[in-house]
Coordinates of C-alpha atoms and ligand atoms in Angstrom, one line a residue:
M710 CA -3.4 -26.1 21.7
S711 CA -2.0 -28.3 18.9
D712 CA 1.6 -28.9 19.6
N713 CA 2.3 -29.5 16.1
G714 CA 4.6 -27.0 16.0
A715 CA 5.1 -24.2 12.6
G716 CA 8.4 -23.8 10.9
T717 CA 8.7 -27.9 11.2
G718 CA 7.0 -28.5 7.9
A719 CA 3.6 -29.1 9.7
R720 CA 0.3 -28.7 8.2
N721 CA -1.5 -28.3 11.2
F722 CA -2.0 -25.0 13.3
D723 CA -3.8 -23.5 16.0
A724 CA -4.2 -20.8 13.2
V725 CA -3.7 -20.0 9.5
I726 CA -3.2 -16.3 9.0
V727 CA -3.6 -15.0 5.1
G728 CA -1.2 -11.8 4.8
A729 CA 2.1 -10.9 6.1
G730 CA 1.6 -7.0 6.2
F731 CA 1.1 -5.0 9.3
A732 CA -1.8 -7.1 10.5
G733 CA -0.5 -10.7 10.0
L734 CA 3.0 -10.1 11.2
Y735 CA 1.4 -8.9 14.5
M736 CA -1.6 -11.7 14.5
L737 CA 1.6 -14.3 14.8
H738 CA 3.6 -12.1 17.0
K739 CA 0.4 -12.1 19.5
L740 CA -0.7 -15.6 18.8
R741 CA 2.7 -17.0 19.4
E742 CA 2.8 -15.0 23.0
H743 CA 0.2 -17.2 23.9
G744 CA 1.7 -20.2 22.8
Y745 CA -0.4 -20.5 19.9
T746 CA 1.2 -22.5 16.7
A747 CA 0.4 -20.0 13.5
R748 CA 1.5 -20.5 9.8
V749 CA 1.3 -16.7 7.9
I750 CA 0.4 -17.7 4.0
E751 CA 1.6 -14.5 1.9
A752 CA 1.8 -14.4 -1.8
G753 CA 4.9 -11.9 -2.0
S754 CA 8.3 -12.7 -1.2
D755 CA 8.9 -11.0 1.5
V756 CA 6.8 -9.4 4.3
G757 CA 5.3 -5.9 4.0
G758 CA 1.8 -6.3 2.2
T759 CA 0.8 -2.8 0.9
W760 CA 4.3 -1.8 1.5
Y761 CA 5.9 -4.7 -0.4
W762 CA 4.0 -4.2 -3.8
N763 CA 3.3 -0.3 -3.9
R764 CA 6.9 0.7 -4.9
Y765 CA 6.1 3.1 -7.4
P766 CA 8.1 6.3 -7.5
G767 CA 6.8 8.8 -4.9
A768 CA 5.0 6.0 -2.7
R769 CA 4.9 7.4 0.8
C770 CA 2.0 7.1 3.7
D771 CA -0.4 10.0 4.1
V772 CA -0.4 9.3 7.6
E773 CA 2.7 10.9 9.6
S774 CA 5.6 7.8 10.0
L775 CA 5.7 8.8 13.9
D776 CA 2.1 7.7 14.2
Y777 CA 2.1 5.2 11.0
Q778 CA 4.2 2.2 13.5
Y779 CA 2.9 -0.2 16.1
G780 CA 2.3 0.9 19.4
F781 CA 2.3 -2.4 21.0
S782 CA 6.5 -2.3 21.9
D783 CA 8.2 0.5 24.0
E784 CA 11.5 -1.3 23.0
L785 CA 10.8 -1.6 19.6
Q786 CA 9.9 2.1 19.2
R787 CA 13.1 3.1 20.8
E788 CA 15.3 1.2 18.5
W789 CA 13.5 2.5 15.6
T790 CA 14.5 6.5 13.9
W791 CA 12.2 7.7 11.4
T792 CA 13.6 10.0 9.3
E793 CA 11.0 12.3 7.4
R794 CA 7.6 13.4 8.6
Y795 CA 6.0 11.3 6.1
A796 CA 7.8 7.8 5.6
T797 CA 8.7 7.0 2.0
Q798 CA 7.7 3.3 1.1
P799 CA 11.5 2.3 1.2
E800 CA 11.7 3.3 5.0
I801 CA 8.2 1.6 5.8
L802 CA 9.2 -1.7 4.3
A803 CA 12.5 -1.4 6.4
Y804 CA 10.6 -0.9 9.7
I805 CA 8.9 -3.9 8.7
Q806 CA 11.6 -6.0 8.0
H807 CA 13.1 -5.0 11.2
V808 CA 10.0 -5.8 13.1
A809 CA 10.0 -9.4 11.1
N810 CA 13.3 -9.8 12.0
K811 CA 13.3 -8.6 15.7
F812 CA 10.6 -10.6 16.7
D813 CA 11.7 -13.5 14.4
L814 CA 8.4 -13.8 12.6
K815 CA 9.7 -14.6 9.2
R816 CA 10.0 -18.7 10.3
D817 CA 6.6 -18.8 10.4
V818 CA 6.1 -17.2 7.3
Q819 CA 5.2 -19.5 3.9
F820 CA 6.4 -17.1 1.1
D821 CA 5.4 -16.7 -2.6
T822 CA 2.3 -18.6 -1.8
G823 CA -1.4 -16.9 -2.6
V824 CA -4.2 -18.5 -0.9
V825 CA -6.9 -20.1 -3.2
G826 CA -9.7 -21.2 -1.2
A827 CA -10.8 -21.9 2.7
T828 CA -12.9 -24.3 3.7
Y829 CA -15.0 -24.7 7.2
E830 CA -15.2 -28.2 8.5
E831 CA -17.9 -28.3 10.7
E832 CA -17.8 -31.6 12.1
R833 CA -14.0 -31.1 13.0
A834 CA -14.3 -27.4 13.5
R835 CA -11.5 -26.5 11.1
W836 CA -10.6 -24.9 8.2
T837 CA -8.6 -26.2 5.8
V838 CA -6.6 -23.7 3.2
E839 CA -5.8 -24.3 0.0
T840 CA -2.6 -22.5 -1.9
D841 CA -1.9 -22.1 -5.4
R842 CA 1.3 -24.3 -4.7
G843 CA -1.1 -27.1 -4.1
D844 CA -0.7 -27.0 -0.3
T845 CA -3.4 -27.7 2.2
Y846 CA -3.0 -26.4 5.6
T847 CA -5.6 -27.0 8.5
A848 CA -6.1 -25.0 11.4
R849 CA -8.6 -24.2 14.0
F850 CA -9.1 -20.3 13.5
C851 CA -8.5 -18.9 9.9
V852 CA -7.7 -15.1 10.4
M853 CA -7.9 -12.8 7.2
A854 CA -5.1 -10.1 7.1
T855 CA -5.5 -9.7 3.4
G856 CA -5.5 -5.8 3.9
C857 CA -8.3 -3.2 2.4
L858 CA -6.0 -1.8 -0.6
S859 CA -4.1 -5.1 -1.9
A860 CA -6.2 -6.6 -4.9
A861 CA -5.2 -4.1 -7.4
K862 CA -7.6 -3.3 -10.2
V863 CA -6.8 -2.8 -13.9
P864 CA -9.3 -1.2 -15.5
E865 CA -11.6 -2.5 -17.9
I866 CA -10.4 -0.4 -21.1
D867 CA -11.0 -1.5 -24.5
G868 CA -7.8 -3.1 -26.0
I869 CA -6.0 -2.7 -23.0
G870 CA -4.0 -6.1 -24.0
S871 CA -2.9 -4.9 -27.6
F872 CA -0.5 -1.8 -26.1
E873 CA 3.1 -2.8 -27.3
G874 CA 4.7 -0.5 -24.5
D875 CA 5.6 -1.2 -21.5
S876 CA 2.9 -1.0 -18.8
Y877 CA 2.8 -1.1 -15.2
H878 CA 0.0 -0.6 -12.2
T879 CA 1.1 1.1 -9.3
G880 CA 0.1 -1.7 -6.9
E881 CA 2.0 -4.1 -8.7
W882 CA 5.3 -2.0 -9.4
P883 CA 8.5 -4.0 -10.4
H884 CA 11.1 -4.2 -7.9
E885 CA 13.9 -3.0 -9.8
G886 CA 12.5 0.4 -10.6
V887 CA 11.4 1.8 -13.8
D888 CA 13.3 4.7 -15.9
F889 CA 11.2 6.7 -17.6
T890 CA 14.1 9.0 -19.2
G891 CA 13.4 9.9 -22.7
K892 CA 10.0 8.1 -22.7
R893 CA 6.7 9.7 -23.4
V894 CA 4.7 8.3 -20.6
G895 CA 0.7 8.3 -19.7
V896 CA -0.3 8.0 -16.6
I897 CA -4.0 6.7 -16.3
G898 CA -5.7 7.7 -12.6
T899 CA -5.2 10.9 -10.4
G900 CA -6.0 9.4 -7.0
S901 CA -3.3 9.1 -4.2
S902 CA -1.1 6.7 -6.3
G903 CA -1.3 9.0 -9.4
I904 CA -0.7 12.4 -7.4
Q905 CA 2.1 10.8 -5.7
S906 CA 3.8 9.2 -8.6
I907 CA 3.2 11.8 -11.4
P908 CA 5.9 14.5 -10.1
L909 CA 8.4 12.3 -10.4
I910 CA 7.2 10.4 -13.4
A911 CA 7.2 14.3 -15.0
E912 CA 11.0 14.8 -14.0
Q913 CA 12.2 11.9 -15.7
A914 CA 9.6 11.8 -18.8
E915 CA 10.6 13.4 -22.3
H916 CA 6.8 14.1 -22.3
L917 CA 3.9 12.7 -19.7
Y918 CA 0.4 12.8 -20.7
V919 CA -1.9 12.5 -17.6
F920 CA -5.3 10.9 -18.1
Q921 CA -7.6 12.8 -15.6
R922 CA -11.3 10.9 -15.2
T923 CA -12.2 12.9 -11.8
P924 CA -10.2 15.6 -10.4
N925 CA -9.3 14.9 -6.6
F926 CA -8.5 17.5 -4.0
S927 CA -5.0 17.3 -3.1
V928 CA -3.3 19.0 -0.2
P929 CA 0.3 19.6 0.1
A930 CA 2.4 17.4 2.8
N931 CA 4.8 19.8 3.4
N932 CA 7.0 16.8 4.0
A933 CA 10.4 17.5 6.1
A934 CA 13.4 15.6 8.0
L935 CA 12.3 14.9 11.3
T936 CA 13.9 17.0 14.0
E937 CA 16.1 15.4 16.6
E938 CA 13.4 17.1 19.1
R939 CA 10.4 16.2 17.7
V940 CA 11.3 12.5 17.5
H941 CA 12.7 12.8 21.2
N942 CA 9.2 14.1 22.5
Y943 CA 7.6 11.5 20.5
R944 CA 9.5 8.4 22.0
E945 CA 9.7 9.6 25.3
N946 CA 5.8 10.2 25.4
F947 CA 4.8 7.4 23.0
L948 CA 3.0 5.1 25.5
E949 CA 0.6 8.0 26.0
I950 CA 0.7 9.2 22.7
K951 CA -0.4 5.8 21.6
R952 CA -3.1 5.4 24.5
Q953 CA -5.1 8.6 23.6
A954 CA -4.7 7.7 19.7
R955 CA -7.2 5.1 20.5
E956 CA -9.5 7.9 22.1
T957 CA -10.0 9.9 18.7
R958 CA -12.1 9.2 15.8
A959 CA -9.1 8.4 13.2
G960 CA -6.4 7.0 15.1
M961 CA -4.1 9.7 15.9
L962 CA -3.6 12.9 17.8
V963 CA -4.6 15.7 15.0
Q964 CA -5.7 19.9 16.2
P965 CA -9.4 19.5 15.7
N966 CA -11.1 22.6 16.2
E967 CA -14.5 22.6 18.2
Q968 CA -15.9 25.8 16.6
S969 CA -18.1 25.7 13.1
V970 CA -16.8 27.3 10.0
F971 CA -20.0 29.8 10.0
E972 CA -18.7 31.3 13.8
V973 CA -16.0 33.0 12.1
D974 CA -16.0 36.0 9.7
P975 CA -14.5 35.0 6.2
E976 CA -11.3 36.8 7.3
E977 CA -10.6 34.5 10.1
R978 CA -11.6 31.6 8.4
Q979 CA -9.4 32.3 5.5
Q980 CA -6.6 32.7 8.0
E981 CA -7.3 29.5 9.8
F982 CA -7.1 27.8 6.2
E983 CA -4.2 29.3 5.5
K984 CA -2.6 28.2 8.4
R985 CA -3.9 24.7 8.5
W986 CA -2.4 24.7 4.3
G987 CA 0.8 25.2 5.9
Q988 CA 0.9 23.1 8.5
G989 CA 0.4 20.2 5.5
G990 CA -1.3 16.9 5.2
F991 CA -4.7 16.0 6.6
H992 CA -4.6 19.4 9.2
V993 CA -6.6 21.4 6.7
V994 CA -9.4 19.0 6.9
Q995 CA -9.9 19.5 10.9
A996 CA -9.9 23.4 10.1
Y997 CA -13.4 23.5 11.5
A998 CA -15.5 20.7 13.2
D999 CA -18.2 20.9 10.3
L1000 CA -16.0 20.9 7.4
L1001 CA -17.0 17.2 6.7
A1002 CA -20.8 17.5 8.2
T1003 CA -22.5 19.8 6.0
E1004 CA -22.7 20.5 2.5
K1005 CA -22.0 24.2 3.0
A1006 CA -19.5 24.0 5.7
N1007 CA -17.4 21.8 3.2
E1008 CA -17.9 24.2 0.6
T1009 CA -15.7 26.5 2.1
I1010 CA -13.0 24.5 2.4
A1011 CA -13.4 23.0 -1.3
E1012 CA -13.4 26.2 -2.6
F1013 CA -10.4 27.3 -0.5
V1014 CA -8.3 24.1 -1.9
R1015 CA -9.6 25.2 -5.6
S1016 CA -8.6 28.9 -5.0
K1017 CA -5.4 27.1 -4.0
I1018 CA -5.2 25.3 -7.4
R1019 CA -6.1 28.4 -9.7
E1020 CA -3.0 30.2 -7.4
I1021 CA -0.5 27.1 -8.0
V1022 CA -1.1 26.4 -11.6
K1023 CA -0.2 29.2 -14.3
D1024 CA -2.8 28.0 -17.0
P1025 CA -6.2 28.6 -16.1
D1026 CA -7.7 26.2 -18.4
V1027 CA -5.5 23.3 -17.0
A1028 CA -6.1 24.7 -13.4
A1029 CA -10.3 24.9 -14.4
D1030 CA -9.5 21.2 -15.7
L1031 CA -7.9 20.1 -12.3
E1032 CA -10.4 21.7 -9.8
P1033 CA -12.8 19.2 -8.5
H1034 CA -16.4 19.8 -8.4
D1035 CA -18.3 16.8 -8.3
H1036 CA -17.7 15.8 -4.5
P1037 CA -17.6 17.2 -1.4
L1038 CA -13.8 17.2 0.3
G1039 CA -12.7 14.3 2.1
T1040 CA -15.6 12.2 0.8
K1041 CA -13.0 10.6 -1.2
R1042 CA -9.7 10.4 1.1
V1043 CA -7.8 13.7 0.2
C1044 CA -4.3 13.1 -1.6
V1045 CA -1.6 14.4 0.3
D1046 CA 1.3 15.8 -2.5
T1047 CA 4.2 17.3 -3.0
K1048 CA 4.5 19.5 -6.1
Y1049 CA 1.2 18.0 -7.8
Y1050 CA -0.2 20.9 -8.8
E1051 CA 2.8 22.6 -10.0
T1052 CA 4.1 19.5 -12.1
F1053 CA 1.6 21.3 -14.5
N1054 CA 3.6 23.9 -15.1
R1055 CA 6.0 21.5 -16.6
D1056 CA 6.2 22.3 -20.6
N1057 CA 6.3 18.5 -20.8
V1058 CA 3.4 17.9 -19.1
T1059 CA 0.2 17.3 -20.4
L1060 CA -3.1 17.3 -18.7
V1061 CA -5.7 15.1 -20.7
N1062 CA -9.2 15.8 -19.6
L1063 CA -11.2 12.3 -19.6
R1064 CA -14.6 14.4 -19.2
K1065 CA -14.2 16.3 -22.0
Q1066 CA -12.4 13.7 -24.7
Q1067 CA -13.8 10.1 -23.8
L1068 CA -11.2 7.2 -23.4
E1069 CA -12.2 5.4 -26.0
G1070 CA -9.2 2.6 -25.5
I1071 CA -6.1 1.6 -25.7
T1072 CA -4.6 0.8 -28.9
P1073 CA -1.2 -0.8 -29.8
A1074 CA 0.7 2.6 -29.7
G1075 CA -0.7 4.1 -26.5
V1076 CA -3.9 5.6 -25.7
R1077 CA -6.9 7.0 -27.8
T1078 CA -9.6 9.5 -26.7
A1079 CA -12.5 11.1 -28.9
A1080 CA -10.2 13.8 -29.6
G1081 CA -7.3 11.8 -30.7
D1082 CA -4.5 9.3 -30.5
Y1083 CA -1.5 9.8 -27.7
E1084 CA 1.3 7.7 -28.7
L1085 CA 3.2 6.4 -25.9
D1086 CA 6.5 4.3 -25.0
A1087 CA 5.1 3.4 -21.2
I1088 CA 1.4 3.5 -20.0
V1089 CA 1.0 3.3 -15.6
F1090 CA -2.1 2.8 -14.3
A1091 CA -2.9 4.2 -11.1
T1092 CA -6.4 2.8 -11.1
G1093 CA -6.6 2.1 -7.8
F1094 CA -7.9 -1.5 -6.2
D1095 CA -11.0 -3.5 -5.8
A1096 CA -10.5 -2.3 -2.3
M1097 CA -11.8 -3.6 1.1
T1098 CA -13.8 -7.0 -0.3
G1099 CA -11.3 -7.7 -3.4
A1100 CA -8.8 -9.8 -1.7
L1101 CA -11.2 -12.0 -0.1
L1102 CA -13.3 -12.6 -2.6
R1103 CA -10.7 -13.6 -4.9
M1104 CA -10.4 -16.6 -2.4
D1105 CA -12.9 -19.1 -2.5
I1106 CA -13.8 -19.2 0.8
R1107 CA -16.2 -21.7 2.0
G1108 CA -18.2 -21.6 5.6
K1109 CA -20.8 -24.0 7.2
D1110 CA -23.0 -25.7 4.8
G1111 CA -20.7 -25.0 1.7
L1112 CA -21.4 -21.2 2.0
R1113 CA -19.6 -19.2 -0.2
L1114 CA -18.4 -15.9 0.5
E1115 CA -18.9 -14.6 -2.5
D1116 CA -22.9 -15.3 -2.7
K1117 CA -23.5 -14.5 0.9
W1118 CA -21.6 -11.0 -0.4
E1119 CA -23.5 -10.9 -3.4
G1120 CA -25.4 -7.7 -2.3
G1121 CA -22.1 -6.1 -0.8
P1122 CA -20.2 -7.1 2.4
R1123 CA -22.2 -8.2 5.6
T1124 CA -20.0 -8.5 8.8
Y1125 CA -20.7 -8.2 12.5
L1126 CA -17.8 -5.4 13.7
G1127 CA -15.8 -5.9 10.7
L1128 CA -14.2 -8.9 12.5
S1129 CA -16.6 -11.9 11.7
V1130 CA -18.7 -12.9 9.4
A1131 CA -22.3 -15.5 10.3
G1132 CA -21.7 -18.9 8.5
F1133 CA -18.3 -18.7 8.8
P1134 CA -17.0 -19.7 12.2
N1135 CA -13.8 -19.4 14.0
M1136 CA -12.8 -17.3 10.8
F1137 CA -12.1 -13.2 11.7
T1138 CA -11.3 -10.6 9.0
I1139 CA -8.4 -7.9 10.2
T1140 CA -10.0 -4.4 9.5
G1141 CA -12.8 -6.1 7.4
P1142 CA -15.2 -4.1 5.8
G1143 CA -17.9 -2.6 8.9
S1144 CA -14.8 -1.5 11.1
P1145 CA -13.2 1.9 10.5
S1146 CA -10.2 0.5 8.9
V1147 CA -9.3 2.9 5.9
L1148 CA -11.3 5.7 7.8
S1149 CA -8.5 5.4 10.5
N1150 CA -4.9 5.0 11.0
M1151 CA -4.7 1.8 9.8
I1152 CA -1.9 0.6 12.4
V1153 CA -4.2 1.4 15.3
S1154 CA -7.0 -0.4 14.1
I1155 CA -4.9 -2.8 12.9
E1156 CA -3.4 -3.6 16.9
Q1157 CA -7.1 -3.5 18.3
H1158 CA -8.5 -5.8 15.9
V1159 CA -5.2 -8.3 16.6
E1160 CA -5.5 -7.6 20.5
W1161 CA -9.3 -8.5 20.1
I1162 CA -9.0 -11.7 18.5
T1163 CA -6.5 -12.7 20.7
N1164 CA -8.0 -11.9 23.9
C1165 CA -11.2 -13.8 22.5
I1166 CA -9.3 -17.0 21.4
T1167 CA -7.9 -17.2 25.1
Y1168 CA -11.6 -16.8 26.2
L1169 CA -12.7 -19.8 24.3
D1170 CA -10.0 -21.7 25.7
R1171 CA -10.4 -20.7 29.1
E1172 CA -13.9 -21.5 28.6
G1173 CA -13.5 -25.0 27.3
L1174 CA -15.1 -23.2 23.8
D1175 CA -13.8 -24.6 20.2
T1176 CA -16.1 -22.4 18.2
I1177 CA -17.5 -18.4 17.5
E1178 CA -19.7 -17.4 15.3
A1179 CA -21.2 -14.3 14.6
T1180 CA -25.3 -14.7 15.0
V1181 CA -27.1 -13.7 11.6
D1182 CA -29.1 -11.2 14.0
A1183 CA -26.4 -9.3 15.3
E1184 CA -24.9 -9.3 11.8
D1185 CA -28.0 -7.7 10.4
A1186 CA -28.2 -4.8 13.2
W1187 CA -24.4 -4.1 12.8
V1188 CA -24.8 -3.5 8.8
E1189 CA -27.7 -1.5 9.4
H1190 CA -25.8 0.6 12.2
V1191 CA -23.2 1.1 9.9
N1192 CA -25.2 2.0 6.9
E1193 CA -27.2 4.1 9.3
L1194 CA -24.0 6.1 10.4
A1195 CA -22.7 6.6 7.2
D1196 CA -25.8 7.8 5.5
Q1197 CA -25.8 10.3 8.1
T1198 CA -22.5 11.9 6.4
L1199 CA -21.6 13.3 3.3
F1200 CA -19.6 10.0 2.1
P1201 CA -22.1 8.6 0.2
L1202 CA -22.4 11.5 -2.1
A1203 CA -19.0 11.0 -3.6
N1204 CA -18.2 7.9 -6.2
S1205 CA -15.4 6.6 -4.3
W1206 CA -13.8 3.0 -3.5
Y1207 CA -15.1 3.4 0.3
L1208 CA -18.8 2.6 -1.7
G1209 CA -17.0 0.2 -4.5
A1210 CA -17.9 2.9 -7.2
N1211 CA -14.5 2.3 -8.9
V1212 CA -15.7 -1.6 -9.6
P1213 CA -18.1 -1.9 -12.4
G1214 CA -20.6 -4.1 -11.4
K1215 CA -19.7 -4.1 -7.6
P1216 CA -22.4 -3.3 -5.4
R1217 CA -22.3 -0.2 -4.1
V1218 CA -22.5 -0.4 -0.2
F1219 CA -20.3 2.0 1.9
M1220 CA -18.0 -0.4 3.6
P1221 CA -16.2 1.4 6.4
Y1222 CA -17.6 2.2 9.9
V1223 CA -17.7 6.1 10.0
G1224 CA -18.4 6.1 13.8
G1225 CA -14.3 6.8 14.6
V1226 CA -11.9 4.5 16.5
Q1227 CA -12.9 5.0 20.1
V1228 CA -16.3 4.7 19.6
Y1229 CA -15.7 1.3 17.7
G1230 CA -13.0 0.0 20.2
E1231 CA -15.5 0.8 23.1
K1232 CA -18.6 -1.3 21.2
C1233 CA -15.8 -4.4 20.8
A1234 CA -14.6 -4.1 24.4
E1235 CA -18.2 -4.2 25.4
V1236 CA -19.2 -7.4 23.0
A1237 CA -16.4 -8.9 24.9
R1238 CA -17.0 -8.1 28.5
N1239 CA -20.6 -9.5 27.8
G1240 CA -19.5 -12.7 26.9
Y1241 CA -19.0 -12.0 23.5
E1242 CA -22.6 -10.6 22.8
G1243 CA -24.1 -11.5 19.4
F1244 CA -21.6 -14.1 18.8
S1245 CA -22.8 -17.9 19.3
L1246 CA -20.3 -20.0 21.1
G1247 CA -20.0 -23.9 20.8
A1248 CA -18.6 -26.3 22.8
G1249 CA -18.2 -29.1 20.5
E1250 CA -16.7 -32.5 20.3
R1251 CA -13.0 -31.3 19.4
V1252 CA -11.2 -33.9 17.2
A1253 CA -7.8 -34.7 17.6
V1254 CA -5.6 -33.6 14.8
E1255 CA -2.7 -35.5 13.8
A1256 CA 0.5 -33.7 12.3
Ligands
LIG664 P1 -8.2 5.7 -6.3 O1 -8.0 6.1 -5.4 O2 -9.1 4.5 -6.4 O3 -7.7 6.3 -7.7 C1 -7.5 5.6 -8.6 C2 -7.8 6.6 -10.0 O4 -8.0 5.8 -11.4 C3 -9.0 7.5 -10.0 O5 -8.6 8.5 -10.3 C4 -9.9 6.8 -11.1 O6 -10.5 7.8 -11.3 C5 -9.0 6.4 -12.1 N1 -9.1 5.4 -12.9 C6 -10.0 4.1 -12.3 N2 -10.7 3.2 -13.4 C7 -10.1 4.2 -14.5 C8 -10.8 4.2 -16.2 N3 -11.3 3.1 -16.6 N4 -10.9 5.3 -17.0 C9 -10.0 6.2 -16.5 N5 -9.3 7.0 -15.1 C10 -9.8 5.4 -14.0 O7 -6.7 4.8 -6.2 P2 -5.1 5.2 -5.8 O8 -4.2 4.0 -5.9 O9 -4.7 6.2 -6.5 O10 -5.5 5.2 -3.9 C11 -6.0 4.3 -3.1 C12 -5.6 4.8 -1.9 O11 -4.7 4.2 -1.7 C13 -5.9 6.0 -1.4 O12 -6.9 6.6 -1.7 C14 -5.0 5.9 -0.2 O13 -5.7 5.3 0.9 C15 -4.0 4.9 -0.7 P3 -12.0 7.9 -10.9 O14 -12.1 9.0 -9.9 O15 -12.8 6.8 -10.7 O16 -13.1 9.0 -11.7

């Protein structure tokens, strides 16, 4: 361990951590607990990661607040009280602030600083990390806690720079908020961000045009204030709930039904769907065991949701345009909304179906489609992210022999366990591609990764080892396994950001691991138990580093 501690202006650390969201902060906390020095480098002016940037109206987590909190500290959970079933972005941000303050984390974070590159120096077994301020940091370990949905994607639309009104990306929302009162507003994109923000923007705007390329499935949140009883029960069983969550597929306790949808008659099925729809959120997808397994089963739930759209939306033509038909339900992340479909019954809201009138471009005055011009005062790009790899590839990361990550991943991301990349020793990717990440409760997956990485580092030190690097063979086998599993599911049938399909030119590779949190966690534990099987461990001569 180096003794040149953080917070003193020192530039050499045991670890540099990129990103101060849930992942980076917990990584810092764990490393400190074990006596390591670490510096977190964060582009934002404060902690929070995705919850720092995504401040658009209606931004909430689609995982219930009680489940979407750290599990590592009983004391922490006892002193924090969530107010709503689905927490708002400000409440989640307040929670992360609380965590950062409680554990005194901010003193080791360098804010307002973007990492532009990271280079591994083989001789000294150290990473050199460069920032956009021109600083460099060196560290034995480099931990990428850069998030899966952190590289906002502004679409490549003709004339995008020519618009003379105001424009915003949901993932980079102004901190002071935006007042759309009296404005003609266009929202481009109907993923989760669009679907959450549209109802609230509609309440303010003089007129709202929703530019929809692909309709998504959305289910009601049925959000409500949490009762004292629910909070109390959760609190008293917290550690057990958190333990059990790691033994599930999605990293949270749901009520799965073991039955096939075809084992019940249509009437019973309808009742079950209605019950789950009433419960809100992802419950509906859990109604039967095979809903995400076969297209035929999936069609039953897809058609149920479409029937709800027809029931809610009064204009049948608008309802028809909102009905998703091009992908099985759940193969894109199901959206969780509050009054999304109802919004299309408002007189000041117009749905523009870009499949019927193609988007031709953006003009100084608004949006142009094949059917004509829409004059707008403001455009909201709810167009998503260069997911999972974007934040990593926007940095110039170079491993052994100058190998660039960008070149290595030219055909799509390749990792061992989503945690490590062959050719990039002592670099870890928290919830990287090839791990359950976005298919799971992120907090659970983040904690599992952080704890695995911490155990790995302490193991190396105990054994007198300096370096750890995934072998090419282990990486190849893992990539093949991840692909094989994905190919057995319906996921590849959707043009989703899971596959990189939303970014023109991005290799079409299914990035998350679909095997679930439990299976994945067991695999990681087994690798560690077997002396970090699939990794080569090195005991080179460590060069003393001057502060
Ligand atoms: P998503 O889910 O990637 O949604 C982006 C939306 O923007 C989607 O409807 C896209 O349509 C649309 N889009 C993107 N580019 C264009 C262009 N060029 N023209 C028209 N429409 C476009 O991002 P979100 O931010 O909503 O959600 C991301 C995740 O955050 C979400 O899944 C949750 O996990 C939290 P498309 O479907 O590509 O036709």
